[in-house]
Amino acid sequence: MKAALLRAIHEPLTIEEIEIAEPKTGEVLVRIEASGVCHSDLHRIHGDFPSPLPMVMGHEGSGVVEAVGPGVGSPQVGDHVVLSIGPYCNECLACGAGRFSDCPEIAAMRPLGALFDGTSRLSKGGERISNQSFVSSFAEYTVVPATGAIPVRKDAPLDTIALVGCGVTTGVAAVFNDARVAPGDRVAVFGCGGVGLNAVQAAALAGAEMVIGVDLLDSKLEFAKEFGATHTVNASEGDPVEQIRELTRIGVDHAFEVIGIPAVVLQGMASLKPGGKMWVLGVLPADAVLEIPWWQLMAGRQGLQFSGFGAANPRADIPRIVDLYMAGKLKLDELITERLPLERINDAFEMMERGEVARTLVYPR
């Protein structure tokens, strides 16, 4: 099958023909319809997120189930599925308590580029090829854990809902599940790319009184307004913390960092009101160090937390998000600024780095 591989950091992806094995126990084979291009992919290309190479990239996809391994009750052959970056073992204490994002099996296998049994179904001439985040959607087919292939309604556009596998759910679930933004809250979102725009629209849907989009680019701030931002702050035109405090008078209840820059995390903390919460969605470099001024803790701005996939329950949240989209409550089509064949995957990353797109969909066939 055709797939896009990362063979060396700081190098373009290569389009190659590789082999894919049959699904094993608890796994399914999915024919990929489309895949979103996410900034986390770019972090791997830049080496910010250590990856066992070579690796089939892509972690935000959708498709149709073509085969199931032993022991799989759901999904079934023919189901339309969204591929989730948060599969779970369903056997550990965390899964038993419903904290699927805390599943230790995910934490153990993801850095190895493996599925739950510690191996990959991808190879080329005997060479092992790693799996990205249990998904590897820049390909014609993929094998994933059954808990990472979430059945959704068949009347939803199968390509568009690929975005729900990572970016949409990460932003929306962070607002709904982790932060639990309430009507009347004031929210600041630092970074108005794909994930940030979903945090913006979720905060608006939750009834936040003020939703402040923060970015360096006016084009992205215009996107934020379309997705529900009541105010915008261009961080290139002055201290964003001062601008937020001028707008709110006291600070925000929730700040979301959706870029992956330590200095921006600190800006978010400084923009909080006493008792406010700082949520980090961005992927910081593995060796990043945060130096938090003591006065911020003394002022009651101690709520620094990482939001991993928004504490999503994939089986419940992904179909719910698709339903909200189909009901016209969430914007997905408006997120898509480019649609490209898989052969142009490197063009997609170049456009992302230039800040020209919110989300690009790539098609393997």
mmCIF file of C-alpha atoms in Angstrom:
data_model
loop_
_atom_site.group_PDB
_atom_site.id
_atom_site.type_symbol
_atom_site.label_atom_id
_atom_site.label_comp_id
_atom_site.label_asym_id
_atom_site.label_seq_id
_atom_site.Cartn_x
_atom_site.Cartn_y
_atom_site.Cartn_z
ATOM 1 C CA MET A 1 0.000 0.000 0.000
ATOM 2 C CA LYS A 2 0.988 3.653 -0.373
ATOM 3 C CA ALA A 3 2.060 5.584 2.736
ATOM 4 C CA ALA A 4 3.938 8.734 3.788
ATOM 5 C CA LEU A 5 7.002 7.980 5.944
ATOM 6 C CA LEU A 6 9.227 10.088 8.138
ATOM 7 C CA ARG A 7 12.714 8.592 7.807
ATOM 8 C CA ALA A 8 14.780 11.412 9.331
ATOM 9 C CA ILE A 9 13.955 14.515 11.361
ATOM 10 C CA HIS A 10 14.054 17.831 9.524
ATOM 11 C CA GLU A 11 13.556 15.962 6.243
ATOM 12 C CA PRO A 12 10.490 15.830 3.954
ATOM 13 C CA LEU A 13 8.217 12.808 4.174
ATOM 14 C CA THR A 14 8.666 10.160 1.494
ATOM 15 C CA ILE A 15 5.811 8.444 -0.345
ATOM 16 C CA GLU A 16 6.568 4.712 -0.452
ATOM 17 C CA GLU A 17 4.965 1.330 -1.062
ATOM 18 C CA ILE A 18 4.980 -0.708 2.155
ATOM 19 C CA GLU A 19 3.367 -3.868 3.566
ATOM 20 C CA ILE A 20 0.606 -4.055 6.152
ATOM 21 C CA ALA A 21 -0.206 -7.204 8.150
ATOM 22 C CA GLU A 22 -3.633 -8.527 9.076
ATOM 23 C CA PRO A 23 -5.192 -7.291 12.321
ATOM 24 C CA LYS A 24 -4.465 -9.338 15.430
ATOM 25 C CA THR A 25 -6.666 -9.903 18.478
ATOM 26 C CA GLY A 26 -8.523 -6.724 19.416
ATOM 27 C CA GLU A 27 -7.512 -4.885 16.233
ATOM 28 C CA VAL A 28 -9.213 -3.740 13.015
ATOM 29 C CA LEU A 29 -8.102 -2.953 9.468
ATOM 30 C CA VAL A 30 -9.393 0.401 8.176
ATOM 31 C CA ARG A 31 -9.400 1.763 4.634
ATOM 32 C CA ILE A 32 -8.458 5.422 5.043
ATOM 33 C CA GLU A 33 -10.790 7.970 3.485
ATOM 34 C CA ALA A 34 -8.980 11.151 4.565
ATOM 35 C CA SER A 35 -6.484 12.427 7.104
ATOM 36 C CA GLY A 36 -6.035 15.812 8.751
ATOM 37 C CA VAL A 37 -2.621 17.448 8.923
ATOM 38 C CA CYS A 38 -1.958 18.443 12.540
ATOM 39 C CA HIS A 39 0.735 20.600 14.116
ATOM 40 C CA SER A 40 1.747 17.636 16.292
ATOM 41 C CA ASP A 41 2.924 15.920 13.100
ATOM 42 C CA LEU A 42 5.182 18.905 12.502
ATOM 43 C CA HIS A 43 6.595 18.559 16.019
ATOM 44 C CA ARG A 44 7.724 15.033 15.117
ATOM 45 C CA ILE A 45 9.316 16.214 11.883
ATOM 46 C CA HIS A 46 11.227 18.864 13.833
ATOM 47 C CA GLY A 47 12.344 16.338 16.443
ATOM 48 C CA ASP A 48 10.509 18.030 19.328
ATOM 49 C CA PHE A 49 8.703 14.780 20.066
ATOM 50 C CA PRO A 50 11.107 11.806 19.928
ATOM 51 C CA SER A 51 9.943 9.193 17.439
ATOM 52 C CA PRO A 52 11.276 5.740 16.480
ATOM 53 C CA LEU A 53 11.981 6.042 12.769
ATOM 54 C CA PRO A 54 11.013 5.193 10.112
ATOM 55 C CA MET A 55 7.379 5.938 10.912
ATOM 56 C CA VAL A 56 4.164 6.175 8.903
ATOM 57 C CA MET A 57 2.889 9.588 9.900
ATOM 58 C CA GLY A 58 -0.615 10.898 10.470
ATOM 59 C CA HIS A 59 -2.810 10.624 13.534
ATOM 60 C CA GLU A 60 -6.110 12.241 12.527
ATOM 61 C CA GLY A 61 -8.120 10.114 10.147
ATOM 62 C CA SER A 62 -11.362 8.463 9.148
ATOM 63 C CA GLY A 63 -12.350 5.504 7.035
ATOM 64 C CA VAL A 64 -14.264 2.266 6.647
ATOM 65 C CA VAL A 65 -13.570 -0.971 8.523
ATOM 66 C CA GLU A 66 -12.500 -3.710 6.100
ATOM 67 C CA ALA A 67 -11.525 -6.535 8.502
ATOM 68 C CA VAL A 68 -11.603 -7.261 12.226
ATOM 69 C CA GLY A 69 -9.333 -9.414 14.340
ATOM 70 C CA PRO A 70 -10.358 -12.054 16.903
ATOM 71 C CA GLY A 71 -12.331 -10.846 19.882
ATOM 72 C CA VAL A 72 -13.631 -7.641 18.313
ATOM 73 C CA GLY A 73 -17.295 -6.901 18.964
ATOM 74 C CA SER A 74 -17.240 -3.315 17.761
ATOM 75 C CA PRO A 75 -16.643 -1.867 15.245
ATOM 76 C CA GLN A 76 -17.760 -4.246 12.534
ATOM 77 C CA VAL A 77 -16.866 -4.582 8.849
ATOM 78 C CA GLY A 78 -18.494 -1.766 6.880
ATOM 79 C CA ASP A 79 -18.715 0.657 9.812
ATOM 80 C CA HIS A 80 -17.667 4.249 9.236
ATOM 81 C CA VAL A 81 -15.095 5.135 11.881
ATOM 82 C CA VAL A 82 -13.110 8.052 13.212
ATOM 83 C CA LEU A 83 -9.589 7.045 14.231
ATOM 84 C CA SER A 84 -8.862 8.195 17.766
ATOM 85 C CA ILE A 85 -5.429 9.068 19.163
ATOM 86 C CA GLY A 86 -6.758 7.834 22.497
ATOM 87 C CA PRO A 87 -7.364 4.070 22.272
ATOM 88 C CA TYR A 88 -7.462 2.306 25.621
ATOM 89 C CA CYS A 89 -6.850 -1.168 26.993
ATOM 90 C CA ASN A 90 -10.169 -1.281 28.926
ATOM 91 C CA GLU A 91 -8.512 -3.496 31.545
ATOM 92 C CA CYS A 92 -6.437 -1.219 33.810
ATOM 93 C CA LEU A 93 -7.618 0.736 36.845
ATOM 94 C CA ALA A 94 -7.664 4.017 34.913
ATOM 95 C CA CYS A 95 -9.913 2.589 32.198
ATOM 96 C CA GLY A 96 -12.123 1.001 34.845
ATOM 97 C CA ALA A 97 -12.574 4.440 36.411
ATOM 98 C CA GLY A 98 -13.384 5.996 33.016
ATOM 99 C CA ARG A 99 -10.086 7.937 32.850
ATOM 100 C CA PHE A 100 -9.210 6.608 29.404
ATOM 101 C CA SER A 101 -6.633 9.325 28.714
ATOM 102 C CA ASP A 102 -4.660 8.016 31.705
ATOM 103 C CA CYS A 103 -4.430 4.446 30.375
ATOM 104 C CA PRO A 104 -0.849 3.298 31.150
ATOM 105 C CA GLU A 105 -0.794 1.024 28.091
ATOM 106 C CA ILE A 106 -1.134 4.089 25.865
ATOM 107 C CA ALA A 107 1.687 5.831 27.699
ATOM 108 C CA ALA A 108 3.939 2.782 27.420
ATOM 109 C CA MET A 109 3.420 1.954 23.740
ATOM 110 C CA ARG A 110 3.068 5.377 22.092
ATOM 111 C CA PRO A 111 6.792 6.292 22.399
ATOM 112 C CA LEU A 112 7.697 2.894 20.914
ATOM 113 C CA GLY A 113 5.638 3.455 17.779
ATOM 114 C CA ALA A 114 3.790 0.233 18.554
ATOM 115 C CA LEU A 115 0.297 -1.151 19.093
ATOM 116 C CA PHE A 116 -0.749 -2.642 22.438
ATOM 117 C CA ASP A 117 1.260 -5.844 21.972
ATOM 118 C CA GLY A 118 4.478 -3.872 21.479
ATOM 119 C CA THR A 119 4.740 -4.561 17.727
ATOM 120 C CA SER A 120 3.787 -2.804 14.504
ATOM 121 C CA ARG A 121 1.748 -4.104 11.563
ATOM 122 C CA LEU A 122 3.792 -2.000 9.143
ATOM 123 C CA SER A 123 6.962 -3.077 7.325
ATOM 124 C CA LYS A 124 8.942 -2.816 4.106
ATOM 125 C CA GLY A 125 11.095 -5.687 2.894
ATOM 126 C CA GLY A 126 11.571 -6.929 6.454
ATOM 127 C CA GLU A 127 12.247 -3.442 7.857
ATOM 128 C CA ARG A 128 10.015 -2.568 10.818
ATOM 129 C CA ILE A 129 8.077 0.665 10.357
ATOM 130 C CA SER A 130 6.671 2.437 13.400
ATOM 131 C CA ASN A 131 3.111 3.502 14.006
ATOM 132 C CA GLN A 132 2.289 7.101 14.941
ATOM 133 C CA SER A 133 0.028 7.444 17.961
ATOM 134 C CA PHE A 134 -1.787 4.139 17.226
ATOM 135 C CA VAL A 135 -3.128 5.639 13.966
ATOM 136 C CA SER A 136 -0.674 6.205 11.034
ATOM 137 C CA SER A 137 -3.338 7.702 8.792
ATOM 138 C CA PHE A 138 -1.106 9.071 5.999
ATOM 139 C CA ALA A 139 -1.652 5.810 4.163
ATOM 140 C CA GLU A 140 -4.201 3.873 2.153
ATOM 141 C CA TYR A 141 -4.859 1.464 5.048
ATOM 142 C CA THR A 142 -4.051 1.152 8.717
ATOM 143 C CA VAL A 143 -4.418 -1.405 11.515
ATOM 144 C CA VAL A 144 -5.494 0.090 14.843
ATOM 145 C CA PRO A 145 -6.818 -1.102 18.217
ATOM 146 C CA ALA A 146 -10.578 -1.603 18.068
ATOM 147 C CA THR A 147 -10.949 0.947 20.887
ATOM 148 C CA GLY A 148 -9.275 3.501 18.605
ATOM 149 C CA ALA A 149 -11.753 3.055 15.726
ATOM 150 C CA ILE A 150 -14.937 4.789 16.827
ATOM 151 C CA PRO A 151 -18.144 3.997 14.880
ATOM 152 C CA VAL A 152 -20.086 7.081 13.828
ATOM 153 C CA ARG A 153 -23.259 7.809 11.883
ATOM 154 C CA LYS A 154 -23.006 7.023 8.177
ATOM 155 C CA ASP A 155 -24.734 10.188 6.975
ATOM 156 C CA ALA A 156 -21.823 12.353 8.185
ATOM 157 C CA PRO A 157 -19.277 13.336 5.483
ATOM 158 C CA LEU A 158 -16.626 10.675 5.959
ATOM 159 C CA ASP A 159 -13.690 12.859 4.950
ATOM 160 C CA THR A 160 -14.626 15.927 6.995
ATOM 161 C CA ILE A 161 -15.087 14.016 10.243
ATOM 162 C CA ALA A 162 -11.458 12.872 10.083
ATOM 163 C CA LEU A 163 -10.725 16.092 11.989
ATOM 164 C CA VAL A 164 -12.614 14.768 15.025
ATOM 165 C CA GLY A 165 -9.925 12.135 15.600
ATOM 166 C CA CYS A 166 -7.533 14.644 17.156
ATOM 167 C CA GLY A 167 -7.786 18.406 16.675
ATOM 168 C CA VAL A 168 -11.510 18.900 17.098
ATOM 169 C CA THR A 169 -11.863 16.571 20.079
ATOM 170 C CA THR A 170 -8.701 17.904 21.756
ATOM 171 C CA GLY A 171 -10.025 21.464 21.667
ATOM 172 C CA VAL A 172 -13.687 20.739 22.355
ATOM 173 C CA ALA A 173 -13.171 18.148 25.091
ATOM 174 C CA ALA A 174 -10.614 20.354 26.863
ATOM 175 C CA VAL A 175 -13.335 22.981 27.220
ATOM 176 C CA PHE A 176 -16.223 20.633 27.994
ATOM 177 C CA ASN A 177 -14.538 17.848 30.019
ATOM 178 C CA ASP A 178 -11.380 19.277 31.586
ATOM 179 C CA ALA A 179 -12.112 22.970 32.109
ATOM 180 C CA ARG A 180 -15.893 22.596 32.241
ATOM 181 C CA VAL A 181 -16.318 26.154 31.045
ATOM 182 C CA ALA A 182 -19.602 27.534 32.394
ATOM 183 C CA PRO A 183 -21.985 30.231 31.156
ATOM 184 C CA GLY A 184 -20.550 33.644 32.046
ATOM 185 C CA ASP A 185 -16.916 32.509 32.225
ATOM 186 C CA ARG A 186 -14.145 34.471 30.547
ATOM 187 C CA VAL A 187 -11.753 32.500 28.376
ATOM 188 C CA ALA A 188 -8.503 33.217 26.523
ATOM 189 C CA VAL A 189 -7.186 30.882 23.822
ATOM 190 C CA PHE A 190 -3.504 31.345 22.969
ATOM 191 C CA GLY A 191 -3.031 30.054 19.431
ATOM 192 C CA CYS A 192 -5.826 30.126 16.867
ATOM 193 C CA GLY A 193 -4.803 27.242 14.630
ATOM 194 C CA GLY A 194 -6.834 24.071 14.174
ATOM 195 C CA VAL A 195 -7.018 23.000 17.833
ATOM 196 C CA GLY A 196 -7.309 26.548 19.137
ATOM 197 C CA LEU A 197 -10.280 27.322 16.898
ATOM 198 C CA ASN A 198 -12.072 24.315 18.352
ATOM 199 C CA ALA A 199 -11.413 25.527 21.876
ATOM 200 C CA VAL A 200 -12.797 28.907 20.799
ATOM 201 C CA GLN A 201 -16.006 27.476 19.341
ATOM 202 C CA ALA A 202 -16.514 25.120 22.276
ATOM 203 C CA ALA A 203 -16.147 27.988 24.763
ATOM 204 C CA ALA A 204 -18.697 30.000 22.805
ATOM 205 C CA LEU A 205 -21.061 27.008 22.709
ATOM 206 C CA ALA A 206 -20.619 26.548 26.483
ATOM 207 C CA GLY A 207 -21.883 30.103 27.026
ATOM 208 C CA ALA A 208 -18.661 31.924 27.920
ATOM 209 C CA GLU A 209 -19.311 35.648 28.265
ATOM 210 C CA MET A 210 -15.944 36.561 26.755
ATOM 211 C CA VAL A 211 -13.833 34.411 24.408
ATOM 212 C CA ILE A 212 -10.507 36.053 23.594
ATOM 213 C CA GLY A 213 -8.477 34.676 20.699
ATOM 214 C CA VAL A 214 -4.735 35.392 20.929
ATOM 215 C CA ASP A 215 -2.343 34.986 18.006
ATOM 216 C CA LEU A 216 0.442 36.700 16.093
ATOM 217 C CA LEU A 217 -1.378 36.653 12.748
ATOM 218 C CA ASP A 218 -4.400 38.778 11.882
ATOM 219 C CA SER A 219 -5.550 36.073 9.445
ATOM 220 C CA LYS A 220 -5.868 33.567 12.292
ATOM 221 C CA LEU A 221 -7.607 36.119 14.495
ATOM 222 C CA GLU A 222 -10.187 36.616 11.743
ATOM 223 C CA PHE A 223 -10.725 32.846 11.795
ATOM 224 C CA ALA A 224 -11.218 33.053 15.563
ATOM 225 C CA LYS A 225 -13.989 35.648 15.145
ATOM 226 C CA GLU A 226 -15.771 33.345 12.699
ATOM 227 C CA PHE A 227 -15.606 30.555 15.275
ATOM 228 C CA GLY A 228 -17.074 32.595 18.121
ATOM 229 C CA ALA A 229 -14.330 34.786 19.596
ATOM 230 C CA THR A 230 -15.856 37.920 21.112
ATOM 231 C CA HIS A 231 -12.471 39.665 21.254
ATOM 232 C CA THR A 232 -9.038 39.170 19.692
ATOM 233 C CA VAL A 233 -5.514 40.091 20.757
ATOM 234 C CA ASN A 234 -2.593 40.338 18.356
ATOM 235 C CA ALA A 235 0.404 39.371 20.496
ATOM 236 C CA SER A 236 2.786 40.977 17.991
ATOM 237 C CA GLU A 237 1.362 44.398 18.827
ATOM 238 C CA GLY A 238 2.131 44.499 22.528
ATOM 239 C CA ASP A 239 2.047 42.408 25.683
ATOM 240 C CA PRO A 240 -0.929 40.042 25.347
ATOM 241 C CA VAL A 241 -1.286 39.807 29.131
ATOM 242 C CA GLU A 242 -1.745 43.573 29.426
ATOM 243 C CA GLN A 243 -4.230 43.542 26.552
ATOM 244 C CA ILE A 244 -6.249 40.736 28.160
ATOM 245 C CA ARG A 245 -6.258 42.491 31.526
ATOM 246 C CA GLU A 246 -7.421 45.703 29.874
ATOM 247 C CA LEU A 247 -10.319 43.803 28.302
ATOM 248 C CA THR A 248 -11.322 41.817 31.408
ATOM 249 C CA ARG A 249 -10.237 44.151 34.233
ATOM 250 C CA ILE A 250 -9.352 41.176 36.459
ATOM 251 C CA GLY A 251 -8.235 38.335 34.194
ATOM 252 C CA VAL A 252 -9.804 35.222 32.725
ATOM 253 C CA ASP A 253 -11.306 32.146 34.370
ATOM 254 C CA HIS A 254 -9.603 29.789 31.905
ATOM 255 C CA ALA A 255 -6.606 30.164 29.612
ATOM 256 C CA PHE A 256 -5.771 27.543 26.972
ATOM 257 C CA GLU A 257 -2.276 27.313 25.474
ATOM 258 C CA VAL A 258 -2.538 25.592 22.101
ATOM 259 C CA ILE A 259 0.895 26.260 20.584
ATOM 260 C CA GLY A 260 3.559 24.450 22.602
ATOM 261 C CA ILE A 261 5.808 27.345 23.683
ATOM 262 C CA PRO A 262 6.881 27.641 27.346
ATOM 263 C CA ALA A 263 6.818 31.453 27.295
ATOM 264 C CA VAL A 264 3.218 31.401 26.067
ATOM 265 C CA VAL A 265 2.229 29.065 28.913
ATOM 266 C CA LEU A 266 3.574 31.664 31.337
ATOM 267 C CA GLN A 267 1.669 34.410 29.519
ATOM 268 C CA GLY A 268 -1.486 32.364 29.906
ATOM 269 C CA MET A 269 -0.886 31.951 33.631
ATOM 270 C CA ALA A 270 -0.305 35.677 34.032
ATOM 271 C CA SER A 271 -3.608 36.418 32.292
ATOM 272 C CA LEU A 272 -5.655 34.422 34.853
ATOM 273 C CA LYS A 273 -7.748 35.957 37.557
ATOM 274 C CA PRO A 274 -7.152 34.615 41.109
ATOM 275 C CA GLY A 275 -8.368 31.025 41.163
ATOM 276 C CA GLY A 276 -8.227 30.756 37.378
ATOM 277 C CA LYS A 277 -7.084 27.648 35.545
ATOM 278 C CA MET A 278 -4.324 27.311 32.952
ATOM 279 C CA TRP A 279 -4.748 24.446 30.475
ATOM 280 C CA VAL A 280 -1.839 23.357 28.280
ATOM 281 C CA LEU A 281 -2.945 21.640 25.076
ATOM 282 C CA GLY A 282 0.153 22.413 23.016
ATOM 283 C CA VAL A 283 2.991 19.913 22.689
ATOM 284 C CA LEU A 284 6.059 21.463 24.317
ATOM 285 C CA PRO A 285 9.547 20.175 23.458
ATOM 286 C CA ALA A 286 10.375 17.119 25.569
ATOM 287 C CA ASP A 287 13.139 18.993 27.425
ATOM 288 C CA ALA A 288 11.128 22.175 28.008
ATOM 289 C CA VAL A 289 11.400 23.742 31.482
ATOM 290 C CA LEU A 290 8.815 26.132 32.926
ATOM 291 C CA GLU A 291 10.115 28.747 35.374
ATOM 292 C CA ILE A 292 6.987 29.929 37.161
ATOM 293 C CA PRO A 293 7.305 33.190 39.107
ATOM 294 C CA TRP A 294 6.399 32.676 42.751
ATOM 295 C CA TRP A 295 4.119 35.706 42.767
ATOM 296 C CA GLN A 296 1.775 33.941 40.349
ATOM 297 C CA LEU A 297 1.279 31.117 42.831
ATOM 298 C CA MET A 298 0.871 33.603 45.685
ATOM 299 C CA ALA A 299 -1.766 35.419 43.631
ATOM 300 C CA GLY A 300 -3.804 32.213 43.425
ATOM 301 C CA ARG A 301 -2.972 31.417 39.792
ATOM 302 C CA GLN A 302 -1.915 27.886 40.568
ATOM 303 C CA GLY A 303 -4.136 25.924 38.207
ATOM 304 C CA LEU A 304 -1.517 24.791 35.681
ATOM 305 C CA GLN A 305 -2.644 21.524 34.104
ATOM 306 C CA PHE A 306 -1.994 19.537 30.950
ATOM 307 C CA SER A 307 -5.087 18.605 28.976
ATOM 308 C CA GLY A 308 -4.353 15.286 27.290
ATOM 309 C CA PHE A 309 -6.956 14.780 24.544
ATOM 310 C CA GLY A 310 -9.322 16.787 26.730
ATOM 311 C CA ALA A 311 -9.896 13.816 29.072
ATOM 312 C CA ALA A 312 -12.085 12.485 26.283
ATOM 313 C CA ASN A 313 -14.100 9.307 26.474
ATOM 314 C CA PRO A 314 -13.719 8.488 22.763
ATOM 315 C CA ARG A 315 -16.712 6.136 22.525
ATOM 316 C CA ALA A 316 -18.998 8.827 23.946
ATOM 317 C CA ASP A 317 -17.387 12.108 22.934
ATOM 318 C CA ILE A 318 -16.480 11.453 19.289
ATOM 319 C CA PRO A 319 -20.034 10.447 18.225
ATOM 320 C CA ARG A 320 -21.388 13.372 20.284
ATOM 321 C CA ILE A 321 -19.104 15.824 18.486
ATOM 322 C CA VAL A 322 -20.138 14.389 15.116
ATOM 323 C CA ASP A 323 -23.787 14.813 16.157
ATOM 324 C CA LEU A 324 -23.153 18.453 17.158
ATOM 325 C CA TYR A 325 -21.549 19.053 13.773
ATOM 326 C CA MET A 326 -24.467 17.474 11.912
ATOM 327 C CA ALA A 327 -26.867 19.617 13.966
ATOM 328 C CA GLY A 328 -24.999 22.765 12.880
ATOM 329 C CA LYS A 329 -23.682 23.508 16.378
ATOM 330 C CA LEU A 330 -19.973 22.966 15.607
ATOM 331 C CA LYS A 331 -18.065 24.134 12.541
ATOM 332 C CA LEU A 332 -15.954 21.497 10.804
ATOM 333 C CA ASP A 333 -16.202 22.337 7.104
ATOM 334 C CA GLU A 334 -15.031 25.869 7.869
ATOM 335 C CA LEU A 335 -11.834 24.470 9.413
ATOM 336 C CA ILE A 336 -10.739 22.951 6.110
ATOM 337 C CA THR A 337 -8.732 25.397 4.019
ATOM 338 C CA GLU A 338 -7.011 22.907 1.690
ATOM 339 C CA ARG A 339 -7.719 19.432 0.281
ATOM 340 C CA LEU A 340 -4.680 17.712 -1.235
ATOM 341 C CA PRO A 341 -3.624 14.274 -2.494
ATOM 342 C CA LEU A 342 -1.254 12.369 -0.198
ATOM 343 C CA GLU A 343 1.563 12.984 -2.701
ATOM 344 C CA ARG A 344 1.470 16.680 -1.697
ATOM 345 C CA ILE A 345 1.822 16.058 2.034
ATOM 346 C CA ASN A 346 5.016 18.126 2.241
ATOM 347 C CA ASP A 347 3.210 21.070 0.624
ATOM 348 C CA ALA A 348 0.629 20.774 3.389
ATOM 349 C CA PHE A 349 3.317 21.135 6.055
ATOM 350 C CA GLU A 350 4.894 24.096 4.294
ATOM 351 C CA MET A 351 1.522 25.884 4.211
ATOM 352 C CA MET A 352 1.042 25.099 7.900
ATOM 353 C CA GLU A 353 4.422 26.583 8.820
ATOM 354 C CA ARG A 354 3.564 29.753 6.900
ATOM 355 C CA GLY A 355 0.314 30.067 8.857
ATOM 356 C CA GLU A 356 -1.828 29.880 5.718
ATOM 357 C CA VAL A 357 -4.218 27.130 6.810
ATOM 358 C CA ALA A 358 -6.424 26.100 9.702
ATOM 359 C CA ARG A 359 -6.576 22.456 8.643
ATOM 360 C CA THR A 360 -5.628 20.552 5.498
ATOM 361 C CA LEU A 361 -7.181 17.219 4.522
ATOM 362 C CA VAL A 362 -5.083 14.776 2.519
ATOM 363 C CA TYR A 363 -6.523 11.922 0.510
ATOM 364 C CA PRO A 364 -4.612 8.650 -0.103
ATOM 365 C CA ARG A 365 -6.441 7.790 -3.340
#
